[in-house]
PDB file of C-alpha atoms in Angstrom:
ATOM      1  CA  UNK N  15      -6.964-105.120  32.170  1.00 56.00           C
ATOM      2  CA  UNK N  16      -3.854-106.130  30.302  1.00 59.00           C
ATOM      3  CA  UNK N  17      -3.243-109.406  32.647  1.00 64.00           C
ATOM      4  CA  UNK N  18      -6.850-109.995  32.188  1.00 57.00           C
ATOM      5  CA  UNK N  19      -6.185-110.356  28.142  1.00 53.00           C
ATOM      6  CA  UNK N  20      -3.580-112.407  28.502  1.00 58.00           C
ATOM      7  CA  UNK N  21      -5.006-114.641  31.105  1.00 58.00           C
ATOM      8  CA  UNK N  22      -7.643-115.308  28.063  1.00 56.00           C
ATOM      9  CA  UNK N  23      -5.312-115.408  25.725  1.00 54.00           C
ATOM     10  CA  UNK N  24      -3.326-118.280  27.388  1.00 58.00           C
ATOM     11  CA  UNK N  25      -6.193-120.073  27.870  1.00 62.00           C
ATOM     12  CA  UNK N  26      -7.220-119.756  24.296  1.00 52.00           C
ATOM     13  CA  UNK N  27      -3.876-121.369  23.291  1.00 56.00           C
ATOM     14  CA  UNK N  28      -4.100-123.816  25.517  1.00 56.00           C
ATOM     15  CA  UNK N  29      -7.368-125.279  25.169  1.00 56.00           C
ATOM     16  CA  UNK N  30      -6.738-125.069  21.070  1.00 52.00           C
ATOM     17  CA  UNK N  31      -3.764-126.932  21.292  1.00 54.00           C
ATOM     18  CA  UNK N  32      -5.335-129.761  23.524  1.00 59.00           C
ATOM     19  CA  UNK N  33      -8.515-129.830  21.356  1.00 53.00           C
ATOM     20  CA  UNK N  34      -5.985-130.331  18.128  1.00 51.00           C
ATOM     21  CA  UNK N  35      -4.126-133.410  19.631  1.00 52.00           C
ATOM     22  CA  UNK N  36      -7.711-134.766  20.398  1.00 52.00           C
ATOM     23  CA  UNK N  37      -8.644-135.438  16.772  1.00 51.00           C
ATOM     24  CA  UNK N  38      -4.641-136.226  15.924  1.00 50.00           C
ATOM     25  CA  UNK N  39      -4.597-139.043  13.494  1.00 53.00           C
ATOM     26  CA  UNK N  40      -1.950-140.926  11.977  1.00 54.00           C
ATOM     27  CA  UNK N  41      -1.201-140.313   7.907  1.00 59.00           C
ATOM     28  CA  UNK N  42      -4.188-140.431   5.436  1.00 63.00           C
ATOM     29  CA  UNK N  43      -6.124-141.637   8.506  1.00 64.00           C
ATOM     30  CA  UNK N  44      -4.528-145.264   8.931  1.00 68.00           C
ATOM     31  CA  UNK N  45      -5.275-146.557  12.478  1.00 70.00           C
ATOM     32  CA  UNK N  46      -2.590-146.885  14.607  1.00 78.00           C
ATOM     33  CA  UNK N  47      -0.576-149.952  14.865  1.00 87.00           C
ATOM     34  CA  UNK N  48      -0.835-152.558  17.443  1.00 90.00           C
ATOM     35  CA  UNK N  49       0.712-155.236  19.392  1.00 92.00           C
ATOM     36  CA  UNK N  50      -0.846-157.875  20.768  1.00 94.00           C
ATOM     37  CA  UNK N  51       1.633-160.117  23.567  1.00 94.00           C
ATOM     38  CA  UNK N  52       0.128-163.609  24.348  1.00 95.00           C
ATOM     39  CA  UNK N  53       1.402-163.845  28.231  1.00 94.00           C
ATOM     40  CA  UNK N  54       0.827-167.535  28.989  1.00 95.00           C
ATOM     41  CA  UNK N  55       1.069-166.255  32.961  1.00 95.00           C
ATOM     42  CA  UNK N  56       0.898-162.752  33.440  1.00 94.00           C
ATOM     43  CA  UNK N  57       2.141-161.004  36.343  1.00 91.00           C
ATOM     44  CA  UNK N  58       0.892-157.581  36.403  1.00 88.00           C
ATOM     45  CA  UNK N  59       1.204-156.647  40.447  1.00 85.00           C
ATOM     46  CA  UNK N  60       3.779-157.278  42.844  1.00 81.00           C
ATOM     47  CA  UNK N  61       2.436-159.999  45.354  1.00 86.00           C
ATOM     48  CA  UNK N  62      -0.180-160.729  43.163  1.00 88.00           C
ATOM     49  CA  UNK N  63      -0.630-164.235  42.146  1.00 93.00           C
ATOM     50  CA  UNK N  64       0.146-164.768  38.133  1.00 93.00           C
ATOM     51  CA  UNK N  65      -2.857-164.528  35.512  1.00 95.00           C
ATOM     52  CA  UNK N  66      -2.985-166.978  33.173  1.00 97.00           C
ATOM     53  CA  UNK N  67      -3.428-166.899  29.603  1.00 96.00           C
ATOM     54  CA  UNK N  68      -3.770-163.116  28.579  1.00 95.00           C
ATOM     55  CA  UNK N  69      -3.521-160.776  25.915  1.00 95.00           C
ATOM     56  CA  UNK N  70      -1.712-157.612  26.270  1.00 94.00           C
ATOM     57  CA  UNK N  71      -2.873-155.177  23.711  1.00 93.00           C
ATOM     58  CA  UNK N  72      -0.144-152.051  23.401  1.00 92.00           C
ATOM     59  CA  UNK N  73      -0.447-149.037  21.297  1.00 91.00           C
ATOM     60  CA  UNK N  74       2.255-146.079  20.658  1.00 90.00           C
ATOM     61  CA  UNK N  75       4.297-147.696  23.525  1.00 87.00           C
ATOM     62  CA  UNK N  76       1.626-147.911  25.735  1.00 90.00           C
ATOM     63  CA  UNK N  77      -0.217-150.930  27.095  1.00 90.00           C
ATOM     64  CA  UNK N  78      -3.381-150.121  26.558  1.00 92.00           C
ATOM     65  CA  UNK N  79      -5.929-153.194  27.156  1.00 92.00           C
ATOM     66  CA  UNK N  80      -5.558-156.576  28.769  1.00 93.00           C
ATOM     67  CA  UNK N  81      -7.702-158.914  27.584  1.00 94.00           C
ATOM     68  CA  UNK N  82      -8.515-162.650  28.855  1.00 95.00           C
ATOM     69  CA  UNK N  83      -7.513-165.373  26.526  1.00 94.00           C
ATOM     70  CA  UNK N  84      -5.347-165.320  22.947  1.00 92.00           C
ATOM     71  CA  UNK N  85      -7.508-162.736  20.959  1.00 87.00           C
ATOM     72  CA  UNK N  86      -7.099-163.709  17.466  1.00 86.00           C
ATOM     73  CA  UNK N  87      -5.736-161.051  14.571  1.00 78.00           C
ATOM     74  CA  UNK N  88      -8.676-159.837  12.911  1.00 77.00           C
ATOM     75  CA  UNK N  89      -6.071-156.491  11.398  1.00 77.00           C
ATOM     76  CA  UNK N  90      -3.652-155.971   9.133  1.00 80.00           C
ATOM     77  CA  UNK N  91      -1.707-153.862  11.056  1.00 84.00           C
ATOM     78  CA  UNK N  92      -1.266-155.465  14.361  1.00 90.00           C
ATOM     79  CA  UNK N  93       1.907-157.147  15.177  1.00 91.00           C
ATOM     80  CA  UNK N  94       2.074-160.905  17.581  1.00 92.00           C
ATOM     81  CA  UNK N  95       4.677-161.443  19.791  1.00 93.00           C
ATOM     82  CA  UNK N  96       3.698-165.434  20.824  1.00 94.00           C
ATOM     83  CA  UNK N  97       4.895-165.931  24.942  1.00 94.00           C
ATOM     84  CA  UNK N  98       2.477-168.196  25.142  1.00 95.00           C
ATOM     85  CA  UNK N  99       4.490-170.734  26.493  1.00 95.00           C
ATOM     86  CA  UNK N 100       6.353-167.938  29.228  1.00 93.00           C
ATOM     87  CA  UNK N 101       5.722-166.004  32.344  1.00 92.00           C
ATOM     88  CA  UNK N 102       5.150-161.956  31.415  1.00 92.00           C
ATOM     89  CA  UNK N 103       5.721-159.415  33.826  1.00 88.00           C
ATOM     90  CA  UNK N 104       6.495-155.632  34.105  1.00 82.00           C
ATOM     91  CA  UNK N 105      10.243-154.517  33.305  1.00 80.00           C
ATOM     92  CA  UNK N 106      13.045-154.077  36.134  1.00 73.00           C
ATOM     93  CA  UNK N 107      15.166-151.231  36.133  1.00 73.00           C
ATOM     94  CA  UNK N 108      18.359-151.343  38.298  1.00 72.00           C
ATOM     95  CA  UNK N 109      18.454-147.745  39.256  1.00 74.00           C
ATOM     96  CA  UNK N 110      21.045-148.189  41.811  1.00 76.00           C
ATOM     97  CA  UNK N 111      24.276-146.861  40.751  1.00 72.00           C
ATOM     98  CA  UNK N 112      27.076-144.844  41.573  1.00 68.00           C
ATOM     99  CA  UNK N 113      28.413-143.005  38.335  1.00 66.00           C
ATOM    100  CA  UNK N 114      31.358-141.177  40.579  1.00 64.00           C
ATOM    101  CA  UNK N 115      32.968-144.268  42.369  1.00 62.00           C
ATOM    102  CA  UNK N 116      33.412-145.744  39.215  1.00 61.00           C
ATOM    103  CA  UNK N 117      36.843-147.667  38.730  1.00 65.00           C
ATOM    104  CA  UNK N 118      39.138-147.395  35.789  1.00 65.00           C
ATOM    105  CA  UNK N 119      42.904-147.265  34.523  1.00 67.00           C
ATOM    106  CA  UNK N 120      43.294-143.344  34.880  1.00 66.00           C
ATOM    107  CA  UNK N 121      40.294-143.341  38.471  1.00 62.00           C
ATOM    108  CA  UNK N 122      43.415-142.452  40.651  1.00 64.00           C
ATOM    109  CA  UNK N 123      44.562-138.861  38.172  1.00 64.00           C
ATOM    110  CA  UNK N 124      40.780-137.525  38.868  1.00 60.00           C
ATOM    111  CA  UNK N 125      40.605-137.884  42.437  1.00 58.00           C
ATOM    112  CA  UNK N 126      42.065-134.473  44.451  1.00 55.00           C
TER     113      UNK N 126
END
């Protein structure tokens, strides 16, 4: 009976903390921020041929929308980053490395 309670109970939590973050706003109810990117070519997919002339909309770090054209600024709070004159595309990250074979003045005193 006791697991039984606290199955509910950890439920309970659970759904009230997801049910909180739903209706999560930012102070005195300000919409979030934006940022709109003009791409003039937008690559979004490897092998895929570049889109031209798109807006990427992103919001708390997050791309959120991509919208065809230059969409205008119609608020206050939503930043421009103009590339419409460059070729946008997702970020690389080099994760190839080998921290341990590193070479340095002192690489030969930690070897054993």
């Amino acid at each position: 009976m006791k697991s039984v309670f606290l199955k509910f109970g950890v439920t309970l939590a659970v759904s009230l903390g997801i049910a909180a973050t739903a209706f999560a706003q930012t102070q005195n109810g300000a919409p979030i921020p934006a940022t709109y990117i003009y791409a003039g070519n937008l690559i979004a997919k490897a092998g895929s041929p570049p889109m031209p002339r798109k807006t990427i909309v992103v919001q708390n770090g997050l791309i959120t929308e991509i919208k065809d054209g230059f969409v205008p600024n119609t608020a206050s709070n939503v930043t421009i980053i103009d590339l419409r004159d460059k070729t946008v595309m997702p970020g690389m990250i080099d994760s190839h490395v080998h921290l341990s074979h590193e070479r340095g003045a002192n690489s030969r005193l930690y070897t054993v």
